[in-house]
Amino acid sequence: MHENKEIEERVILVGVQEQDGDDTEDSLAELAELVHAAGAAVCDTVIQKVERRHPGTYVGTGKVQEIRELVIMHDATGIVCDDELTPAQMRNLADLLDMKVMDRTLVILDIFAARASTSEGKIQVELAQLRYEMTRLTGYGRSMSRLGGGIGMRGPGEKKLEMDRRLITNRISQLKRELEEVRQHREVTRSRRTRQNQPVAAIVGYTNAGKSTLLNTLTNAQVLEMDALFATLDPTTRLLKLSGKQEILLTDTVGFIRKLPHHLIDAFRSTLEEAKYADYIIHVVDASNPQMEKQMYIVYETLKKLGVEGKPVLTLFNKQDLRTDTETLHDARADRTVHISARTGEGLDLVRAALEEMLRENKIYMERLVPYTETAILAKIRSAGELVSEDYRSEGVYIQAYVPRALYTLAAFGES
């Protein structure tokens, strides 16, 4: 794990607006929150309107000079660009400004490194960091050689480059093996849940939408809650008991964000795929955020990239206590929507009711007299279905239950 020392930094945010009406300003506002979460202060923001980003310096050379003047005026320690920079862009900007240059991806990686607490989380973060670093080794050799200079110093940078590349490659291979072990463990857990017919719902949403608060309120999971981006990274699974003896496992997942770095998607794939293997999706939305619609779009697009499609979706419009209007909100992609406040508990009874209905939709209602010679089947109903009532009679047990189709068609039940 790459340690990140807490240093008081003052940075200038830099963004490129390639067309009128895009979300550059909103993206930079979010970047400011990320920078704050990483422990730095924003002292100014610069936006350049251009048709396309400059291939060598991200912004034009004239804008670089303007940034240099702002750096001096604010006594800034670095700049943060809103997009992932190429190695050449980062190196050229650092040379021209003679200061620390970062991009959105680097800031997110820094936050993840600081907040990963489990061994799996730390492995995933380090893997993402190394992949990011690997792409930035290319081209640094010549600059390192120039630093040495003179006879007898030719090429040490290239030698160091190859050494660094080899060390990083070896470490990445080791981390991938460790993650594969984690993935296999997850597969065993999922297979066990499948055999037990244990339904699972993945809680997804934009970062800071209130997923952890929801899980805590419903299940007393005691997951860290904080009004900050990426407050929690490590997935937590808890059992939620519903009325009618129904149960469902709820799994919290890492929050999504615009321009989520592909390094993180790859590294956290085993965690993010909890949604792929879940039976239901609970989409938590910050209804008080002006960018709510954009955030919902980003969540669905990220799910699509992960191959999470065609699952029943329950959308929860959270933070109703912070809204200033009373308009009823809708999600055209969801099967059900509920207005809630996870913090105050408003609407959570409706969430439980909605989950109960969704669970019952995949089951068949039946009434049947089970002979005492076949009562072993009752244990299967209790674990995989919902045993509404049981009446012990002289000839057997009369039951009313909701059962999965596979269980309903067992020969013990016959056709009814």
GROMACS .gro file of C-alpha atoms in nm:
model
  416
    1MET     CA    1   0.000   0.000   0.000
    2HIS     CA    2   0.134   0.343  -0.090
    3GLU     CA    3   0.119   0.561   0.220
    4ASN     CA    4  -0.005   0.918   0.172
    5LYS     CA    5   0.119   1.163   0.434
    6GLU     CA    6  -0.123   1.428   0.550
    7ILE     CA    7   0.019   1.753   0.414
    8GLU     CA    8  -0.158   2.086   0.418
    9GLU     CA    9  -0.201   2.152   0.047
   10ARG     CA   10  -0.355   2.444  -0.139
   11VAL     CA   11  -0.458   2.357  -0.493
   12ILE     CA   12  -0.607   2.518  -0.801
   13LEU     CA   13  -0.867   2.320  -0.992
   14VAL     CA   14  -0.837   2.311  -1.371
   15GLY     CA   15  -1.105   2.194  -1.613
   16VAL     CA   16  -1.169   2.193  -1.986
   17GLN     CA   17  -1.511   2.272  -2.134
   18GLU     CA   18  -1.527   2.121  -2.482
   19GLN     CA   19  -1.883   2.224  -2.560
   20ASP     CA   20  -2.139   2.469  -2.427
   21GLY     CA   21  -2.387   2.333  -2.179
   22ASP     CA   22  -2.181   2.038  -2.062
   23ASP     CA   23  -2.137   1.953  -1.694
   24THR     CA   24  -1.784   2.093  -1.651
   25GLU     CA   25  -1.883   2.332  -1.372
   26ASP     CA   26  -2.072   2.061  -1.183
   27SER     CA   27  -1.783   1.821  -1.233
   28LEU     CA   28  -1.539   2.077  -1.091
   29ALA     CA   29  -1.769   2.137  -0.794
   30GLU     CA   30  -1.758   1.764  -0.729
   31LEU     CA   31  -1.380   1.766  -0.775
   32ALA     CA   32  -1.363   2.033  -0.505
   33GLU     CA   33  -1.546   1.795  -0.269
   34LEU     CA   34  -1.302   1.518  -0.360
   35VAL     CA   35  -1.005   1.745  -0.291
   36HIS     CA   36  -1.156   1.843   0.043
   37ALA     CA   37  -1.211   1.475   0.125
   38ALA     CA   38  -0.844   1.413   0.044
   39GLY     CA   39  -0.744   1.679   0.297
   40ALA     CA   40  -0.653   1.973   0.074
   41ALA     CA   41  -0.798   2.322   0.027
   42VAL     CA   42  -0.917   2.471  -0.302
   43CYS     CA   43  -0.798   2.827  -0.355
   44ASP     CA   44  -0.920   2.888  -0.711
   45THR     CA   45  -1.080   2.729  -1.019
   46VAL     CA   46  -0.985   2.767  -1.384
   47ILE     CA   47  -1.199   2.661  -1.682
   48GLN     CA   48  -1.086   2.683  -2.043
   49LYS     CA   49  -1.334   2.658  -2.328
   50VAL     CA   50  -1.174   2.473  -2.619
   51GLU     CA   51  -1.289   2.232  -2.889
   52ARG     CA   52  -1.060   1.960  -2.753
   53ARG     CA   53  -0.804   1.917  -2.478
   54HIS     CA   54  -0.447   2.013  -2.564
   55PRO     CA   55  -0.258   1.685  -2.624
   56GLY     CA   56   0.059   1.816  -2.463
   57THR     CA   57  -0.055   2.034  -2.175
   58TYR     CA   58  -0.430   1.960  -2.127
   59VAL     CA   59  -0.503   2.337  -2.150
   60GLY     CA   60  -0.354   2.583  -2.397
   61THR     CA   61  -0.014   2.744  -2.337
   62GLY     CA   62  -0.176   3.081  -2.270
   63LYS     CA   63  -0.394   2.928  -1.999
   64VAL     CA   64  -0.085   2.760  -1.850
   65GLN     CA   65   0.066   3.107  -1.803
   66GLU     CA   66  -0.256   3.227  -1.639
   67ILE     CA   67  -0.245   2.929  -1.402
   68ARG     CA   68   0.118   3.010  -1.317
   69GLU     CA   69   0.016   3.362  -1.214
   70LEU     CA   70  -0.270   3.226  -1.000
   71VAL     CA   71  -0.030   2.983  -0.834
   72ILE     CA   72   0.195   3.273  -0.731
   73MET     CA   73  -0.099   3.488  -0.619
   74HIS     CA   74  -0.252   3.216  -0.400
   75ASP     CA   75   0.078   3.057  -0.295
   76ALA     CA   76  -0.068   2.726  -0.416
   77THR     CA   77   0.120   2.399  -0.373
   78GLY     CA   78  -0.028   2.223  -0.674
   79ILE     CA   79  -0.300   2.195  -0.936
   80VAL     CA   80  -0.566   1.927  -0.988
   81CYS     CA   81  -0.704   1.866  -1.338
   82ASP     CA   82  -1.060   1.739  -1.370
   83ASP     CA   83  -0.976   1.466  -1.622
   84GLU     CA   84  -0.723   1.186  -1.616
   85LEU     CA   85  -0.404   1.326  -1.766
   86THR     CA   86  -0.177   1.142  -2.004
   87PRO     CA   87   0.182   1.089  -1.886
   88ALA     CA   88   0.298   1.357  -2.132
   89GLN     CA   89   0.040   1.612  -2.013
   90MET     CA   90   0.129   1.556  -1.649
   91ARG     CA   91   0.503   1.577  -1.714
   92ASN     CA   92   0.477   1.888  -1.935
   93LEU     CA   93   0.253   2.073  -1.690
   94ALA     CA   94   0.487   1.986  -1.403
   95ASP     CA   95   0.784   2.120  -1.603
   96LEU     CA   96   0.608   2.441  -1.708
   97LEU     CA   97   0.461   2.517  -1.365
   98ASP     CA   98   0.747   2.372  -1.161
   99MET     CA   99   0.504   2.229  -0.911
  100LYS     CA  100   0.295   1.926  -0.820
  101VAL     CA  101   0.037   1.827  -1.085
  102MET     CA  102  -0.248   1.587  -1.006
  103ASP     CA  103  -0.560   1.467  -1.183
  104ARG     CA  104  -0.902   1.347  -1.071
  105THR     CA  105  -0.795   0.983  -1.073
  106LEU     CA  106  -0.498   1.049  -0.844
  107VAL     CA  107  -0.721   1.230  -0.593
  108ILE     CA  108  -0.974   0.946  -0.588
  109LEU     CA  109  -0.697   0.691  -0.544
  110ASP     CA  110  -0.563   0.894  -0.252
  111ILE     CA  111  -0.904   0.893  -0.083
  112PHE     CA  112  -0.943   0.521  -0.138
  113ALA     CA  113  -0.595   0.455   0.004
  114ALA     CA  114  -0.680   0.652   0.318
  115ARG     CA  115  -1.016   0.484   0.377
  116ALA     CA  116  -0.963   0.121   0.282
  117SER     CA  117  -0.977  -0.074   0.608
  118THR     CA  118  -1.008  -0.443   0.519
  119SER     CA  119  -0.731  -0.650   0.364
  120GLU     CA  120  -0.938  -0.688   0.047
  121GLY     CA  121  -0.992  -0.314   0.020
  122LYS     CA  122  -0.622  -0.244   0.066
  123ILE     CA  123  -0.530  -0.498  -0.199
  124GLN     CA  124  -0.775  -0.346  -0.446
  125VAL     CA  125  -0.654   0.008  -0.381
  126GLU     CA  126  -0.288  -0.084  -0.417
  127LEU     CA  127  -0.363  -0.268  -0.740
  128ALA     CA  128  -0.539   0.041  -0.878
  129GLN     CA  129  -0.252   0.265  -0.768
  130LEU     CA  130   0.011   0.045  -0.932
  131ARG     CA  131  -0.184   0.022  -1.259
  132TYR     CA  132  -0.213   0.400  -1.261
  133GLU     CA  133   0.159   0.438  -1.185
  134MET     CA  134   0.254   0.184  -1.450
  135THR     CA  135   0.094   0.390  -1.727
  136ARG     CA  136   0.296   0.691  -1.614
  137LEU     CA  137   0.638   0.528  -1.620
  138THR     CA  138   0.657   0.544  -2.000
  139GLY     CA  139   0.856   0.841  -2.117
  140TYR     CA  140   1.011   0.931  -1.784
  141GLY     CA  141   1.341   0.761  -1.866
  142ARG     CA  142   1.485   1.043  -2.078
  143SER     CA  143   1.402   1.309  -1.821
  144MET     CA  144   1.570   1.105  -1.547
  145SER     CA  145   1.878   1.061  -1.765
  146ARG     CA  146   1.899   1.437  -1.825
  147LEU     CA  147   1.902   1.493  -1.451
  148GLY     CA  148   2.225   1.294  -1.430
  149GLY     CA  149   2.386   1.431  -1.745
  150GLY     CA  150   2.751   1.405  -1.856
  151ILE     CA  151   2.983   1.117  -1.944
  152GLY     CA  152   2.925   0.804  -1.745
  153MET     CA  153   2.565   0.902  -1.658
  154ARG     CA  154   2.395   0.812  -1.986
  155GLY     CA  155   2.085   0.599  -1.950
  156PRO     CA  156   2.048   0.553  -1.571
  157GLY     CA  157   1.693   0.676  -1.598
  158GLU     CA  158   1.605   0.410  -1.852
  159LYS     CA  159   1.763   0.143  -1.632
  160LYS     CA  160   1.566   0.265  -1.333
  161LEU     CA  161   1.255   0.274  -1.548
  162GLU     CA  162   1.295  -0.091  -1.642
  163MET     CA  163   1.362  -0.183  -1.280
  164ASP     CA  164   1.052   0.005  -1.164
  165ARG     CA  165   0.843  -0.153  -1.438
  166ARG     CA  166   0.961  -0.501  -1.343
  167LEU     CA  167   0.897  -0.447  -0.972
  168ILE     CA  168   0.550  -0.305  -1.037
  169THR     CA  169   0.465  -0.587  -1.279
  170ASN     CA  170   0.566  -0.849  -1.021
  171ARG     CA  171   0.368  -0.677  -0.747
  172ILE     CA  172   0.060  -0.648  -0.970
  173SER     CA  173   0.079  -1.021  -1.045
  174GLN     CA  174   0.098  -1.099  -0.674
  175LEU     CA  175  -0.199  -0.873  -0.593
  176LYS     CA  176  -0.405  -1.025  -0.874
  177ARG     CA  177  -0.341  -1.371  -0.729
  178GLU     CA  178  -0.455  -1.251  -0.386
  179LEU     CA  179  -0.768  -1.095  -0.538
  180GLU     CA  180  -0.839  -1.418  -0.723
  181GLU     CA  181  -0.842  -1.598  -0.389
  182VAL     CA  182  -1.091  -1.339  -0.262
  183ARG     CA  183  -1.302  -1.386  -0.575
  184GLN     CA  184  -1.310  -1.762  -0.524
  185HIS     CA  185  -1.416  -1.711  -0.163
  186ARG     CA  186  -1.699  -1.487  -0.285
  187GLU     CA  187  -1.802  -1.754  -0.534
  188VAL     CA  188  -1.825  -2.012  -0.254
  189THR     CA  189  -2.037  -1.772  -0.048
  190ARG     CA  190  -2.266  -1.700  -0.344
  191SER     CA  191  -2.305  -2.068  -0.422
  192ARG     CA  192  -2.403  -2.137  -0.062
  193ARG     CA  193  -2.665  -1.861  -0.074
  194THR     CA  194  -2.799  -2.004  -0.401
  195ARG     CA  195  -2.830  -2.353  -0.253
  196GLN     CA  196  -3.010  -2.208   0.048
  197ASN     CA  197  -3.235  -1.997  -0.182
  198GLN     CA  198  -3.126  -1.692   0.017
  199PRO     CA  199  -3.231  -1.377  -0.174
  200VAL     CA  200  -2.976  -1.094  -0.195
  201ALA     CA  201  -3.027  -0.724  -0.268
  202ALA     CA  202  -2.732  -0.502  -0.360
  203ILE     CA  203  -2.752  -0.142  -0.238
  204VAL     CA  204  -2.609   0.084  -0.509
  205GLY     CA  205  -2.603   0.455  -0.567
  206TYR     CA  206  -2.399   0.765  -0.620
  207THR     CA  207  -2.139   0.828  -0.353
  208ASN     CA  208  -2.279   1.004  -0.045
  209ALA     CA  209  -2.639   0.919  -0.138
  210GLY     CA  210  -2.697   0.755   0.201
  211LYS     CA  211  -2.640   0.384   0.134
  212SER     CA  212  -2.456   0.316   0.460
  213THR     CA  213  -2.713   0.510   0.663
  214LEU     CA  214  -2.988   0.301   0.504
  215LEU     CA  215  -2.809  -0.026   0.585
  216ASN     CA  216  -2.748   0.087   0.944
  217THR     CA  217  -3.107   0.198   0.998
  218LEU     CA  218  -3.257  -0.120   0.855
  219THR     CA  219  -3.017  -0.374   1.004
  220ASN     CA  220  -2.810  -0.198   1.273
  221ALA     CA  221  -2.498  -0.282   1.068
  222GLN     CA  222  -2.289  -0.010   1.241
  223VAL     CA  223  -2.116   0.089   0.916
  224LEU     CA  224  -1.930   0.421   0.920
  225GLU     CA  225  -2.155   0.713   0.824
  226MET     CA  226  -2.006   1.043   0.711
  227ASP     CA  227  -2.123   1.335   0.500
  228ALA     CA  228  -1.836   1.291   0.256
  229LEU     CA  229  -1.760   1.126  -0.076
  230PHE     CA  230  -1.646   0.764  -0.048
  231ALA     CA  231  -1.692   0.750   0.330
  232THR     CA  232  -1.701   0.369   0.311
  233LEU     CA  233  -1.533   0.142   0.058
  234ASP     CA  234  -1.558  -0.210   0.192
  235PRO     CA  235  -1.881  -0.403   0.122
  236THR     CA  236  -2.094  -0.505   0.419
  237THR     CA  237  -2.366  -0.772   0.410
  238ARG     CA  238  -2.639  -0.793   0.673
  239LEU     CA  239  -2.961  -0.993   0.711
  240LEU     CA  240  -3.289  -0.801   0.707
  241LYS     CA  241  -3.585  -0.980   0.863
  242LEU     CA  242  -3.921  -0.884   0.717
  243SER     CA  243  -4.273  -0.962   0.828
  244GLY     CA  244  -4.422  -1.296   0.735
  245LYS     CA  245  -4.094  -1.469   0.825
  246GLN     CA  246  -3.928  -1.345   0.506
  247GLU     CA  247  -3.557  -1.262   0.504
  248ILE     CA  248  -3.322  -1.093   0.258
  249LEU     CA  249  -2.950  -1.019   0.262
  250LEU     CA  250  -2.856  -0.655   0.198
  251THR     CA  251  -2.508  -0.581   0.060
  252ASP     CA  252  -2.369  -0.229   0.061
  253THR     CA  253  -2.136  -0.142  -0.230
  254VAL     CA  254  -1.883   0.130  -0.304
  255GLY     CA  255  -2.044   0.450  -0.429
  256PHE     CA  256  -2.032   0.553  -0.794
  257ILE     CA  257  -1.912   0.887  -0.926
  258ARG     CA  258  -1.878   1.066  -1.260
  259LYS     CA  259  -1.557   0.983  -1.445
  260LEU     CA  260  -1.497   0.680  -1.221
  261PRO     CA  261  -1.140   0.577  -1.313
  262HIS     CA  262  -1.115   0.252  -1.506
  263HIS     CA  263  -0.826   0.152  -1.276
  264LEU     CA  264  -1.075   0.146  -0.990
  265ILE     CA  265  -1.347  -0.036  -1.184
  266ASP     CA  266  -1.096  -0.308  -1.273
  267ALA     CA  267  -0.947  -0.334  -0.924
  268PHE     CA  268  -1.282  -0.324  -0.743
  269ARG     CA  269  -1.458  -0.550  -0.992
  270SER     CA  270  -1.496  -0.836  -0.741
  271THR     CA  271  -1.663  -0.594  -0.499
  272LEU     CA  272  -1.873  -0.411  -0.757
  273GLU     CA  273  -1.991  -0.741  -0.903
  274GLU     CA  274  -2.186  -0.803  -0.583
  275ALA     CA  275  -2.457  -0.615  -0.772
  276LYS     CA  276  -2.416  -0.845  -1.074
  277TYR     CA  277  -2.487  -1.157  -0.870
  278ALA     CA  278  -2.761  -1.007  -0.652
  279ASP     CA  279  -3.125  -1.092  -0.708
  280TYR     CA  280  -3.247  -0.735  -0.656
  281ILE     CA  281  -3.104  -0.385  -0.686
  282ILE     CA  282  -3.182  -0.116  -0.428
  283HIS     CA  283  -3.090   0.215  -0.590
  284VAL     CA  284  -3.041   0.490  -0.330
  285VAL     CA  285  -3.073   0.844  -0.469
  286ASP     CA  286  -2.995   1.174  -0.296
  287ALA     CA  287  -3.324   1.349  -0.371
  288SER     CA  288  -3.195   1.677  -0.225
  289ASN     CA  289  -2.907   1.703  -0.473
  290PRO     CA  290  -2.966   1.939  -0.770
  291GLN     CA  291  -2.767   1.692  -0.984
  292MET     CA  292  -2.999   1.403  -0.894
  293GLU     CA  293  -3.095   1.315  -1.253
  294LYS     CA  294  -2.732   1.319  -1.370
  295GLN     CA  295  -2.626   1.104  -1.075
  296MET     CA  296  -2.900   0.850  -1.148
  297TYR     CA  297  -2.784   0.831  -1.510
  298ILE     CA  298  -2.422   0.771  -1.401
  299VAL     CA  299  -2.530   0.491  -1.165
  300TYR     CA  300  -2.724   0.310  -1.438
  301GLU     CA  301  -2.441   0.354  -1.689
  302THR     CA  302  -2.189   0.211  -1.439
  303LEU     CA  303  -2.418  -0.084  -1.371
  304LYS     CA  304  -2.444  -0.140  -1.745
  305LYS     CA  305  -2.062  -0.149  -1.774
  306LEU     CA  306  -2.058  -0.416  -1.503
  307GLY     CA  307  -2.319  -0.622  -1.686
  308VAL     CA  308  -2.590  -0.554  -1.426
  309GLU     CA  309  -2.912  -0.540  -1.626
  310GLY     CA  310  -3.256  -0.696  -1.617
  311LYS     CA  311  -3.285  -0.718  -1.238
  312PRO     CA  312  -3.580  -0.588  -1.034
  313VAL     CA  313  -3.494  -0.237  -0.913
  314LEU     CA  314  -3.628  -0.059  -0.606
  315THR     CA  315  -3.534   0.309  -0.616
  316LEU     CA  316  -3.531   0.498  -0.286
  317PHE     CA  317  -3.541   0.876  -0.313
  318ASN     CA  318  -3.348   0.947   0.006
  319LYS     CA  319  -3.291   1.264   0.213
  320GLN     CA  320  -3.652   1.380   0.194
  321ASP     CA  321  -3.586   1.576   0.515
  322LEU     CA  322  -3.343   1.799   0.320
  323ARG     CA  323  -3.569   1.871   0.023
  324THR     CA  324  -3.721   2.216  -0.022
  325ASP     CA  325  -4.002   2.100  -0.253
  326THR     CA  326  -4.273   1.835  -0.231
  327GLU     CA  327  -4.275   1.713  -0.592
  328THR     CA  328  -4.324   1.339  -0.635
  329LEU     CA  329  -4.014   1.190  -0.795
  330HIS     CA  330  -4.004   0.905  -1.046
  331ASP     CA  331  -3.750   0.663  -1.188
  332ALA     CA  332  -3.861   0.519  -1.521
  333ARG     CA  333  -3.605   0.235  -1.494
  334ALA     CA  334  -3.724   0.115  -1.153
  335ASP     CA  335  -3.995  -0.138  -1.076
  336ARG     CA  336  -4.088   0.048  -0.758
  337THR     CA  337  -3.999   0.382  -0.600
  338VAL     CA  338  -4.026   0.497  -0.239
  339HIS     CA  339  -3.960   0.839  -0.086
  340ILE     CA  340  -3.757   0.803   0.233
  341SER     CA  341  -3.519   0.960   0.480
  342ALA     CA  342  -3.274   0.698   0.602
  343ARG     CA  343  -3.155   0.939   0.871
  344THR     CA  344  -3.497   1.004   1.027
  345GLY     CA  345  -3.656   0.669   0.939
  346GLU     CA  346  -3.927   0.825   0.722
  347GLY     CA  347  -4.070   0.575   0.471
  348LEU     CA  348  -3.864   0.276   0.583
  349ASP     CA  349  -4.181   0.080   0.661
  350LEU     CA  350  -4.271   0.127   0.293
  351VAL     CA  351  -3.926  -0.001   0.195
  352ARG     CA  352  -3.983  -0.320   0.394
  353ALA     CA  353  -4.330  -0.360   0.239
  354ALA     CA  354  -4.187  -0.310  -0.111
  355LEU     CA  355  -3.919  -0.573  -0.050
  356GLU     CA  356  -4.179  -0.816   0.080
  357GLU     CA  357  -4.386  -0.770  -0.235
  358MET     CA  358  -4.082  -0.813  -0.460
  359LEU     CA  359  -3.982  -1.133  -0.281
  360ARG     CA  360  -4.335  -1.273  -0.310
  361GLU     CA  361  -4.348  -1.202  -0.683
  362ASN     CA  362  -4.097  -1.483  -0.737
  363LYS     CA  363  -4.293  -1.728  -0.524
  364ILE     CA  364  -4.615  -1.921  -0.560
  365TYR     CA  365  -4.886  -1.915  -0.295
  366MET     CA  366  -5.005  -2.258  -0.190
  367GLU     CA  367  -5.231  -2.423   0.065
  368ARG     CA  368  -5.170  -2.791   0.130
  369LEU     CA  369  -5.205  -3.069   0.381
  370VAL     CA  370  -4.863  -3.223   0.443
  371PRO     CA  371  -4.878  -3.577   0.588
  372TYR     CA  372  -4.673  -3.631   0.903
  373THR     CA  373  -4.459  -3.876   0.707
  374GLU     CA  374  -4.346  -3.586   0.482
  375THR     CA  375  -4.301  -3.304   0.735
  376ALA     CA  376  -3.930  -3.282   0.653
  377ILE     CA  377  -4.038  -3.059   0.365
  378LEU     CA  378  -4.151  -2.796   0.618
  379ALA     CA  379  -3.788  -2.719   0.703
  380LYS     CA  380  -3.721  -2.646   0.335
  381ILE     CA  381  -4.019  -2.413   0.322
  382ARG     CA  382  -3.903  -2.227   0.632
  383SER     CA  383  -3.555  -2.175   0.488
  384ALA     CA  384  -3.640  -2.109   0.123
  385GLY     CA  385  -3.997  -1.981   0.134
  386GLU     CA  386  -4.242  -1.810   0.363
  387LEU     CA  387  -4.452  -2.027   0.590
  388VAL     CA  388  -4.753  -1.806   0.661
  389SER     CA  389  -4.941  -2.050   0.885
  390GLU     CA  390  -4.939  -2.412   0.994
  391ASP     CA  391  -5.230  -2.600   1.151
  392TYR     CA  392  -5.156  -2.938   1.308
  393ARG     CA  393  -5.444  -3.177   1.237
  394SER     CA  394  -5.495  -3.546   1.292
  395GLU     CA  395  -5.404  -3.638   0.933
  396GLY     CA  396  -5.112  -3.395   0.894
  397VAL     CA  397  -5.007  -3.029   0.893
  398TYR     CA  398  -5.221  -2.788   0.694
  399ILE     CA  399  -4.997  -2.506   0.566
  400GLN     CA  400  -5.033  -2.177   0.389
  401ALA     CA  401  -4.707  -2.066   0.231
  402TYR     CA  402  -4.525  -1.878  -0.042
  403VAL     CA  403  -4.263  -2.104  -0.198
  404PRO     CA  404  -4.008  -2.076  -0.483
  405ARG     CA  405  -4.114  -2.241  -0.808
  406ALA     CA  406  -3.844  -2.507  -0.778
  407LEU     CA  407  -3.973  -2.606  -0.437
  408TYR     CA  408  -4.336  -2.590  -0.547
  409THR     CA  409  -4.280  -2.843  -0.823
  410LEU     CA  410  -4.123  -3.104  -0.599
  411ALA     CA  411  -4.295  -3.438  -0.623
  412ALA     CA  412  -4.384  -3.413  -0.255
  413PHE     CA  413  -4.636  -3.142  -0.341
  414GLY     CA  414  -4.781  -3.295  -0.654
  415GLU     CA  415  -4.969  -3.065  -0.891
  416SER     CA  416  -5.197  -2.804  -0.740
   0.00000   0.00000   0.00000
